[in-house]
PDB file of N, CA, C and O in Angstrom:
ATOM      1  N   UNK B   1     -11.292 -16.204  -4.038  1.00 51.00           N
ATOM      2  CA  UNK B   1     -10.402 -16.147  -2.900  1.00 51.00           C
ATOM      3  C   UNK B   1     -10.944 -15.119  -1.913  1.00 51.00           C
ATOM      4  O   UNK B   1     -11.333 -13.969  -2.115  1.00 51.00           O
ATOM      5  N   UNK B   2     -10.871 -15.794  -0.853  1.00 58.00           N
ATOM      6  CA  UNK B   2     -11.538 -14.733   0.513  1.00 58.00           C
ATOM      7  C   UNK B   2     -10.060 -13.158   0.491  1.00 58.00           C
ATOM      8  O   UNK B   2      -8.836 -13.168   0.359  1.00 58.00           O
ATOM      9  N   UNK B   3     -11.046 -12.112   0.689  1.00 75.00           N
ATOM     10  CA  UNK B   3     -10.335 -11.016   1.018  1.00 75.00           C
ATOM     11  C   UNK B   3      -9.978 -10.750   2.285  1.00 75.00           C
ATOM     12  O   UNK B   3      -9.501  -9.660   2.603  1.00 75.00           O
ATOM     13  N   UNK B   4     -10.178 -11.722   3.124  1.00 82.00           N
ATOM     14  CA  UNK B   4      -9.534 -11.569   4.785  1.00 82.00           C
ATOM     15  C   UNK B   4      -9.132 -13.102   4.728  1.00 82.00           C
ATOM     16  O   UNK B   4      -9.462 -13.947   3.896  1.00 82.00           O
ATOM     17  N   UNK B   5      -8.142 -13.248   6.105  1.00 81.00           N
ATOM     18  CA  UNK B   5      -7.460 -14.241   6.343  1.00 81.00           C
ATOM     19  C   UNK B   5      -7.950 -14.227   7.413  1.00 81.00           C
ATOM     20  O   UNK B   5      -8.449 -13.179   7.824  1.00 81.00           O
ATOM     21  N   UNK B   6      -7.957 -15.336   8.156  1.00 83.00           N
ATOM     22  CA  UNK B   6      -8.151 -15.944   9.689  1.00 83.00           C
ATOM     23  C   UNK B   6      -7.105 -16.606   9.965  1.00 83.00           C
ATOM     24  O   UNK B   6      -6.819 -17.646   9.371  1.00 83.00           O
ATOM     25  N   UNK B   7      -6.325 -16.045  10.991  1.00 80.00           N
ATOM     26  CA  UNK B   7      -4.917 -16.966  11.494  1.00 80.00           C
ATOM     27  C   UNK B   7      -5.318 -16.422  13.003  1.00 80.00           C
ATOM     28  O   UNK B   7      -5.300 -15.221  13.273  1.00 80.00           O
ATOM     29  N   UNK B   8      -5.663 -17.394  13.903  1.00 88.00           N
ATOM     30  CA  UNK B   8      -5.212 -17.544  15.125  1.00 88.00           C
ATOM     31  C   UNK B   8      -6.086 -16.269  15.920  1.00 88.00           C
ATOM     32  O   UNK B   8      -5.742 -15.702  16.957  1.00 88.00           O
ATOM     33  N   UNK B   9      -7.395 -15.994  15.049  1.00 87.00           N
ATOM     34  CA  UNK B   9      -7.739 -14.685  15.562  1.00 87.00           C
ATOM     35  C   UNK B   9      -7.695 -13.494  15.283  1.00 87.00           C
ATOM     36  O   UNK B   9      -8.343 -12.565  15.765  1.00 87.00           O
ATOM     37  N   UNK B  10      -6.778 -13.496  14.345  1.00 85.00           N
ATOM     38  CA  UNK B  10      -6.148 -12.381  13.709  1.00 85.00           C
ATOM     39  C   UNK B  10      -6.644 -12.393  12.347  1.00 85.00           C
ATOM     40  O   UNK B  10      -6.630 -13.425  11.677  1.00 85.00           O
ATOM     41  N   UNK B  11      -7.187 -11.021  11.806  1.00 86.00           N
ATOM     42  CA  UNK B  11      -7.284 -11.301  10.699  1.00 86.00           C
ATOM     43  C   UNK B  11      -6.406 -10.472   9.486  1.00 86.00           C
ATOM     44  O   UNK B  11      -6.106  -9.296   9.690  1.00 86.00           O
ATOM     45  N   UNK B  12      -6.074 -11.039   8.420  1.00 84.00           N
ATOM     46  CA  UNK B  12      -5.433  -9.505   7.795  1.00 84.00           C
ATOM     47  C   UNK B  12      -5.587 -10.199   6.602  1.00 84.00           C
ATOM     48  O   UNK B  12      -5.923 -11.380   6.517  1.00 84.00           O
ATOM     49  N   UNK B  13      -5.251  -9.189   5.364  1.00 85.00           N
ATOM     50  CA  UNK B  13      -5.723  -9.166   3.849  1.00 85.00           C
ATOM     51  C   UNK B  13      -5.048 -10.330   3.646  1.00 85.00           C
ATOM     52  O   UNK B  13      -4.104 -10.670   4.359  1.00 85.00           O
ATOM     53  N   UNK B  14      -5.514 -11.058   2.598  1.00 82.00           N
ATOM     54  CA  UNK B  14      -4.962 -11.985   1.563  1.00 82.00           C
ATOM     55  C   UNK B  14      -3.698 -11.716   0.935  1.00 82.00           C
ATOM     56  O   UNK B  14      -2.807 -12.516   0.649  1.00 82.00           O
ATOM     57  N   UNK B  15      -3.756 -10.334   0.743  1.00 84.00           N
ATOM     58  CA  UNK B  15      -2.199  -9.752  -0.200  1.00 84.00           C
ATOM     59  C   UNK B  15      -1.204 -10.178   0.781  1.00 84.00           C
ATOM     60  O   UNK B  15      -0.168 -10.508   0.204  1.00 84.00           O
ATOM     61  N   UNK B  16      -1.124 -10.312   2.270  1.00 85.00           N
ATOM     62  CA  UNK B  16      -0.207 -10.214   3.281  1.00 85.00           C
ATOM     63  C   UNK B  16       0.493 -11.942   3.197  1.00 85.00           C
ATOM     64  O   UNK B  16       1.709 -12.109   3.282  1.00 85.00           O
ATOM     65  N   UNK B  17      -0.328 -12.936   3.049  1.00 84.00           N
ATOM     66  CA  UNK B  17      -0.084 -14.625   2.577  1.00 84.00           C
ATOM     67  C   UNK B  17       0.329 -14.300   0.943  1.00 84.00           C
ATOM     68  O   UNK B  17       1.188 -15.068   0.507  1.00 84.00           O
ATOM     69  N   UNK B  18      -0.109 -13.389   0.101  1.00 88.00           N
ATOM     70  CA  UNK B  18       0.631 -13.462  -0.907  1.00 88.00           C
ATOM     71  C   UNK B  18       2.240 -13.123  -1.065  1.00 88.00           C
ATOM     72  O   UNK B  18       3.123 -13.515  -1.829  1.00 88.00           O
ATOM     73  N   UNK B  19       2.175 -12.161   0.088  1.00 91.00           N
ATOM     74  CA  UNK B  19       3.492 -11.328   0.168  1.00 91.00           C
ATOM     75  C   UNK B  19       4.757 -12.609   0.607  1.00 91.00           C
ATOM     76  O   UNK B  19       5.866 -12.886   0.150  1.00 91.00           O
ATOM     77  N   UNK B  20       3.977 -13.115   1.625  1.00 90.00           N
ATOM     78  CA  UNK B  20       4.768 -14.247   1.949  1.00 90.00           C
ATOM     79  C   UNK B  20       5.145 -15.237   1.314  1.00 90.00           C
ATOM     80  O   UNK B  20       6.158 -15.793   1.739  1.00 90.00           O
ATOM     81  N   UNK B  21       4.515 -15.761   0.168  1.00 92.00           N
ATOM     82  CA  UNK B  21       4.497 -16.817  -0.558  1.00 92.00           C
ATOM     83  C   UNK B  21       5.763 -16.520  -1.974  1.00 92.00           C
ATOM     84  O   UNK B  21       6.538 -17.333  -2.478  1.00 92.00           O
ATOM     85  N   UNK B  22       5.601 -15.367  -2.226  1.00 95.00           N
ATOM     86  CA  UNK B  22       6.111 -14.573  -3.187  1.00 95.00           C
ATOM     87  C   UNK B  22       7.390 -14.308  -2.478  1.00 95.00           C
ATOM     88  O   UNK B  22       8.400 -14.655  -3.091  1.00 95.00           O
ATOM     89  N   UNK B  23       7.533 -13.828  -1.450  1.00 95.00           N
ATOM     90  CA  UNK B  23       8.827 -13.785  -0.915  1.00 95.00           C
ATOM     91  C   UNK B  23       9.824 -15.138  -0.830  1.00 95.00           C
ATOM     92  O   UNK B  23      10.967 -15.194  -1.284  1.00 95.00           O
ATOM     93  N   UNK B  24       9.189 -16.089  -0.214  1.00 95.00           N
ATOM     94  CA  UNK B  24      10.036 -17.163  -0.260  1.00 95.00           C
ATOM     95  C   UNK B  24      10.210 -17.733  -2.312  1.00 95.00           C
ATOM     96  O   UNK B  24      11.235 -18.087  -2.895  1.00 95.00           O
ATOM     97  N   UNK B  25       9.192 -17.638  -2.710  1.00 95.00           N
ATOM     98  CA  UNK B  25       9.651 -18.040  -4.291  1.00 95.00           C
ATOM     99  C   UNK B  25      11.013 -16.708  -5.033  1.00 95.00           C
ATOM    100  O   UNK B  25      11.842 -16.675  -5.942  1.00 95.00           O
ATOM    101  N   UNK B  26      10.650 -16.071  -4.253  1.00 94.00           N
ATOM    102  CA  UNK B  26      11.785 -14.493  -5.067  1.00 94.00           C
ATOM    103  C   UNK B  26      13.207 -15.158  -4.165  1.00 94.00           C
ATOM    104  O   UNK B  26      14.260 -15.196  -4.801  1.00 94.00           O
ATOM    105  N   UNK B  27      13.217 -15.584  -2.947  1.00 95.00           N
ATOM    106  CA  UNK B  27      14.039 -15.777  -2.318  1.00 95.00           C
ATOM    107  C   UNK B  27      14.999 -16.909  -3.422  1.00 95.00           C
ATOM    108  O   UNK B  27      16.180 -16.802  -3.752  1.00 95.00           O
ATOM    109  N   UNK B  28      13.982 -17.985  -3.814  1.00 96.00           N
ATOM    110  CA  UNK B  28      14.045 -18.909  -4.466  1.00 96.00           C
ATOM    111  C   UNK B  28      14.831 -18.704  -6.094  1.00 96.00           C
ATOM    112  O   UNK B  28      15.634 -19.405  -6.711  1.00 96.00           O
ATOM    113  N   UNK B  29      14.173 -17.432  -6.390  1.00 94.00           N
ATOM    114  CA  UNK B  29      14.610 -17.190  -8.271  1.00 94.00           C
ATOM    115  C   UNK B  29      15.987 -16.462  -7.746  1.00 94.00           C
ATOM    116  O   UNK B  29      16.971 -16.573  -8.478  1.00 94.00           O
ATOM    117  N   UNK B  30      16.109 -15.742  -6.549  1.00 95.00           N
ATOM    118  CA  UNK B  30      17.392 -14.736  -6.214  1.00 95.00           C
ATOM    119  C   UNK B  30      18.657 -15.674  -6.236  1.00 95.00           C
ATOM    120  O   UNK B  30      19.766 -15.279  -6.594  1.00 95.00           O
ATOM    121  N   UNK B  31      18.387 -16.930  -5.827  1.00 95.00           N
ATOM    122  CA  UNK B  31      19.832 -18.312  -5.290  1.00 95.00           C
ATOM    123  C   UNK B  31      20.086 -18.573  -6.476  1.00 95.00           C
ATOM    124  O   UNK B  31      21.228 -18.742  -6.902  1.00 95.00           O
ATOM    125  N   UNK B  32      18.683 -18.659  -7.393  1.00 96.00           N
ATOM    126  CA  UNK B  32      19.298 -19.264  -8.769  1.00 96.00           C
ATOM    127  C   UNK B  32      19.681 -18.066  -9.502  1.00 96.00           C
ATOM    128  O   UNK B  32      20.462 -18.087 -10.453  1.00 96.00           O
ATOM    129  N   UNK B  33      19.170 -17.118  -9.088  1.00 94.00           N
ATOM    130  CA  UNK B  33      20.044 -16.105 -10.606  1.00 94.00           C
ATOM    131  C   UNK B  33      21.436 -16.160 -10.147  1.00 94.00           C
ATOM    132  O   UNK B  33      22.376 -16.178 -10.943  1.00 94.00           O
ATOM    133  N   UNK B  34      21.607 -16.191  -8.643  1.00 94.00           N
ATOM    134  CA  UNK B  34      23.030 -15.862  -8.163  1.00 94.00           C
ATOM    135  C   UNK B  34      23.904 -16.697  -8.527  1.00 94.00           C
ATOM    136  O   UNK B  34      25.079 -16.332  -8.479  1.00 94.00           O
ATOM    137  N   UNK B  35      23.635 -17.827  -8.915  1.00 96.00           N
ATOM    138  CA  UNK B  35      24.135 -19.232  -8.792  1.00 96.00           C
ATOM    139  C   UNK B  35      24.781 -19.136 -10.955  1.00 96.00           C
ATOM    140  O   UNK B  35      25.886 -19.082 -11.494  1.00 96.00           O
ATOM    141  N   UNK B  36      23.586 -19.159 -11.386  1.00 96.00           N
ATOM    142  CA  UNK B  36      24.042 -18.907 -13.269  1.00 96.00           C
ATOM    143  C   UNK B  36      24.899 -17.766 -13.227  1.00 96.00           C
ATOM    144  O   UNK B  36      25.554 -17.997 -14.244  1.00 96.00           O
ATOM    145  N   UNK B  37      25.429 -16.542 -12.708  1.00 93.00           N
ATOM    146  CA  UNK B  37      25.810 -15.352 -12.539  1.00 93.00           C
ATOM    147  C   UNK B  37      25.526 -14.494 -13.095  1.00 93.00           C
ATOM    148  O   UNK B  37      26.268 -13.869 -13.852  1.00 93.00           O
ATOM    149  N   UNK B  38      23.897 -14.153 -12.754  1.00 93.00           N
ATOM    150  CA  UNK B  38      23.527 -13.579 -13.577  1.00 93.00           C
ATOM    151  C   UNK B  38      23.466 -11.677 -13.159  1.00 93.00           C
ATOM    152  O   UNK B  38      23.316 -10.774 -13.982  1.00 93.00           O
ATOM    153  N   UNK B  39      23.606 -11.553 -11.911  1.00 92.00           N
ATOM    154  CA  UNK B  39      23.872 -10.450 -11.134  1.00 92.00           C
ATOM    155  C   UNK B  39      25.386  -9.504 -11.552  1.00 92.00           C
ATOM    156  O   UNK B  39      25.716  -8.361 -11.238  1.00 92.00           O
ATOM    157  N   UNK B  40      26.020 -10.465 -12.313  1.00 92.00           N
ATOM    158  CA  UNK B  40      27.202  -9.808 -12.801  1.00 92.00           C
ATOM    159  C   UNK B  40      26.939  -8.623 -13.951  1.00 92.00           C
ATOM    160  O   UNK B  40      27.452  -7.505 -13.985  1.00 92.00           O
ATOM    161  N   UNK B  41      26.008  -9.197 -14.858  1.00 92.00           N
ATOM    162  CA  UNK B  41      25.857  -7.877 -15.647  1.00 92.00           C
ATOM    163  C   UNK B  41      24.330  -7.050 -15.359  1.00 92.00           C
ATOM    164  O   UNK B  41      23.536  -6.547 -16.154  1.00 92.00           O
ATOM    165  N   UNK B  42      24.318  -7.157 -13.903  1.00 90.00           N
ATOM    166  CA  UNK B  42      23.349  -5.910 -13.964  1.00 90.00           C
ATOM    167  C   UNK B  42      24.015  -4.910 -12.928  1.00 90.00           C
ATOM    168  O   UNK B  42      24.575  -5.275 -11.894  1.00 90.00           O
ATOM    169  N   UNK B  43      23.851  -3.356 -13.428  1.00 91.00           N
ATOM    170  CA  UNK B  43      24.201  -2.227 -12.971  1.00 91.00           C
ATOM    171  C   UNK B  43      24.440  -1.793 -11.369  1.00 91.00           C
ATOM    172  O   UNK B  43      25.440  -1.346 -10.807  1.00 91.00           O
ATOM    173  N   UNK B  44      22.497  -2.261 -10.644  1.00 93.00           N
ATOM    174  CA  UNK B  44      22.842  -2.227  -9.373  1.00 93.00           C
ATOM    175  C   UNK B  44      22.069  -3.449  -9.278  1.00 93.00           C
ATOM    176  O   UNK B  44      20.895  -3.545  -9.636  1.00 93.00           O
ATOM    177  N   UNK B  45      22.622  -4.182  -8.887  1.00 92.00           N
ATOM    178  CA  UNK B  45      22.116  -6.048  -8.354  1.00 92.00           C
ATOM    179  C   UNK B  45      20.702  -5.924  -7.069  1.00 92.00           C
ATOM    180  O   UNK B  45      19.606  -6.485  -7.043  1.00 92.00           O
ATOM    181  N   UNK B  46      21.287  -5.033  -6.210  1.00 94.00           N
ATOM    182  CA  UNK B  46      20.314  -4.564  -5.230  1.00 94.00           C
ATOM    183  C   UNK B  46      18.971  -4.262  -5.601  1.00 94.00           C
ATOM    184  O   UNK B  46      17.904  -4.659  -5.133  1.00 94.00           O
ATOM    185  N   UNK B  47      19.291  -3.317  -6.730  1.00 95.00           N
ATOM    186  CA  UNK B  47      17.673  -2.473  -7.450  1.00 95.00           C
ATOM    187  C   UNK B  47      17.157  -3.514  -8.226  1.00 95.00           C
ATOM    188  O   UNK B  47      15.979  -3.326  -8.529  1.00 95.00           O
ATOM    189  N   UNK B  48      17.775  -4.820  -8.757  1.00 94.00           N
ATOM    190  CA  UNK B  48      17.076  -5.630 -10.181  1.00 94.00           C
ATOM    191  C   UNK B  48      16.848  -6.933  -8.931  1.00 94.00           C
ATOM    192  O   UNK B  48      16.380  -7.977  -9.384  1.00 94.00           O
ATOM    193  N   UNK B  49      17.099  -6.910  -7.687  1.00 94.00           N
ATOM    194  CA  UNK B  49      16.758  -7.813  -6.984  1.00 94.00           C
ATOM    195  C   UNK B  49      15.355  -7.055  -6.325  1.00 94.00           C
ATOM    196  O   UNK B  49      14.417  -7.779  -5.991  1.00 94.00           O
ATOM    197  N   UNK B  50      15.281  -5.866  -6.191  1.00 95.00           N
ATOM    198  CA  UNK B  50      13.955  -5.055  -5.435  1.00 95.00           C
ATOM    199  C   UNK B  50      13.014  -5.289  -6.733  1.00 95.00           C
ATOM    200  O   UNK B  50      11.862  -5.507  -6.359  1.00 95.00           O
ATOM    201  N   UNK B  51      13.105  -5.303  -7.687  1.00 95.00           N
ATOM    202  CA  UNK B  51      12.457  -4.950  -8.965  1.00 95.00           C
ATOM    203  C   UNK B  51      11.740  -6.097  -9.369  1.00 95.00           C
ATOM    204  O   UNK B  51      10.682  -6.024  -9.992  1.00 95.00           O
ATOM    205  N   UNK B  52      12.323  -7.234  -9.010  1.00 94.00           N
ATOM    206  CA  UNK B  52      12.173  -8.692  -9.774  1.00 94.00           C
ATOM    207  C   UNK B  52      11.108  -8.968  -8.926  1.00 94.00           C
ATOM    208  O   UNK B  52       9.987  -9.262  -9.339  1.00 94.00           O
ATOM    209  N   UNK B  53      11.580  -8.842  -7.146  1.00 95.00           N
ATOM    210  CA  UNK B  53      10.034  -8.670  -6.126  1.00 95.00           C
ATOM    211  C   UNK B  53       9.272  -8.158  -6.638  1.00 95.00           C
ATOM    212  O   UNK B  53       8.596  -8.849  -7.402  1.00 95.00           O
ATOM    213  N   UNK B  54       8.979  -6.863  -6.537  1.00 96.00           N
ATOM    214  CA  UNK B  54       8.173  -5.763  -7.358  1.00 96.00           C
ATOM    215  C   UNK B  54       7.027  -6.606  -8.584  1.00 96.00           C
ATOM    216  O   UNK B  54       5.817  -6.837  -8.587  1.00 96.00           O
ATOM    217  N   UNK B  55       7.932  -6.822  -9.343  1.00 95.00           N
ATOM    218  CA  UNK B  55       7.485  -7.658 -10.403  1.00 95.00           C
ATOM    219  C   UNK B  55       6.701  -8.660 -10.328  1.00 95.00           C
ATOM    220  O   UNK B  55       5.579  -8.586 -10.828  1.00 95.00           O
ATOM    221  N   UNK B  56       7.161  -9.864  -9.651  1.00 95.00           N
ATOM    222  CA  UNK B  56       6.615 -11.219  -9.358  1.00 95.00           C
ATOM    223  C   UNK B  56       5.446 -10.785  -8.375  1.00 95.00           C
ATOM    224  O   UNK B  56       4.343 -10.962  -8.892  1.00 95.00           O
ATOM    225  N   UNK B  57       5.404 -10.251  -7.064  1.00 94.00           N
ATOM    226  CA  UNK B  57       4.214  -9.646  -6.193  1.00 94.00           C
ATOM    227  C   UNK B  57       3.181  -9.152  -7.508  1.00 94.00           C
ATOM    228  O   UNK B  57       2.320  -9.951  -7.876  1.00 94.00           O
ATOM    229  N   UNK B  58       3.280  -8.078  -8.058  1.00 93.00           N
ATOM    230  CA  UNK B  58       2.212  -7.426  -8.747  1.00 93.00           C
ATOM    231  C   UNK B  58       1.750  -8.527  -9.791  1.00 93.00           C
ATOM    232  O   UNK B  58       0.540  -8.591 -10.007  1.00 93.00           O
ATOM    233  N   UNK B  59       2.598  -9.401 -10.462  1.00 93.00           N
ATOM    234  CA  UNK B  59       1.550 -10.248 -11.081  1.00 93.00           C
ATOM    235  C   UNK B  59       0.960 -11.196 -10.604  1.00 93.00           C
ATOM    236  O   UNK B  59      -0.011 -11.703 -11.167  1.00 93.00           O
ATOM    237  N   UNK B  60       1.578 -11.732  -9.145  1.00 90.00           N
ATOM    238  CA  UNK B  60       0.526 -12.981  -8.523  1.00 90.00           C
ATOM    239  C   UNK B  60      -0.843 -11.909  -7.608  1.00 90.00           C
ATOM    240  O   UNK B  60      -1.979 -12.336  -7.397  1.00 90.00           O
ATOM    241  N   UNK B  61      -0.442 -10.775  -7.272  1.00 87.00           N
ATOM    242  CA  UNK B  61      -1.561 -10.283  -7.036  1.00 87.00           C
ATOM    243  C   UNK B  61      -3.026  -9.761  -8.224  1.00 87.00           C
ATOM    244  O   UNK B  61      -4.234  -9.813  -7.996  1.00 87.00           O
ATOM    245  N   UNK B  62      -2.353  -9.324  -9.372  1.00 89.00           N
ATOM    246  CA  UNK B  62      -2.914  -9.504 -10.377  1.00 89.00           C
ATOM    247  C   UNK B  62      -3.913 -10.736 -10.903  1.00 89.00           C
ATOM    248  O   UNK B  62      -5.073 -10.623 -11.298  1.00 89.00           O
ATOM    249  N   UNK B  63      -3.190 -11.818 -10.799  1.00 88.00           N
ATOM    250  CA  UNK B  63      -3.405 -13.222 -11.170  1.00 88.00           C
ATOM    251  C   UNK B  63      -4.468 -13.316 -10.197  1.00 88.00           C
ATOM    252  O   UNK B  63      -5.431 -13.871 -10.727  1.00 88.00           O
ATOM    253  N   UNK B  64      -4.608 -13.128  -9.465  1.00 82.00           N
ATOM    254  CA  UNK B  64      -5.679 -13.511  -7.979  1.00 82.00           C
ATOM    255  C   UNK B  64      -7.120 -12.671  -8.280  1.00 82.00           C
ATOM    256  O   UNK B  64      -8.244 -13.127  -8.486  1.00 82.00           O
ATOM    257  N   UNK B  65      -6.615 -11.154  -8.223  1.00 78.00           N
ATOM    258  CA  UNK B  65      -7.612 -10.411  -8.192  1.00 78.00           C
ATOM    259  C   UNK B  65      -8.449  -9.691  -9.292  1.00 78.00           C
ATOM    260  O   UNK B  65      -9.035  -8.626  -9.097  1.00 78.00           O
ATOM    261  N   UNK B  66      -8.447 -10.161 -10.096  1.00 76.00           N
ATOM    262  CA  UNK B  66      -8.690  -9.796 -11.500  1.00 76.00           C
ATOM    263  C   UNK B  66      -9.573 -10.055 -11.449  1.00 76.00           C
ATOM    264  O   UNK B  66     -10.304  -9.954 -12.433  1.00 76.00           O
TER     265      UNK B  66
END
């Protein structure tokens, strides 16, 4: 995988299309945890929703750059 992107002239890291890609799939796991209720038994919903990002980003960046 190329370490720069080309959009329109612009160039910027690969991690930045990962960030994006990963965001809409977290967006994606966030509807469904909300949906099973699964946000009910965690402490702060906010922090295990920052965390789960956190999470999913570092292993598709992992997965890539290894």
């Amino acid at each position: 995988m190329p370490r720069e992107i080309e959009w329109h002239g612009l160039y910027m890291p690969s991690l930045t299309a990962l960030f994006l890609l990963v965001l809409v799939a977290g967006w994606g796991l966030d509807r469904l945890l909300a949906q099973i209720g699964f946000y009910r038994h965690a402490w702060h919903p906010v922090l295990l929703r920052v965390s789960l990002f956190t999470c999913l980003y570092s292993a598709v960046a992992l997965l890539i750059y290894r």
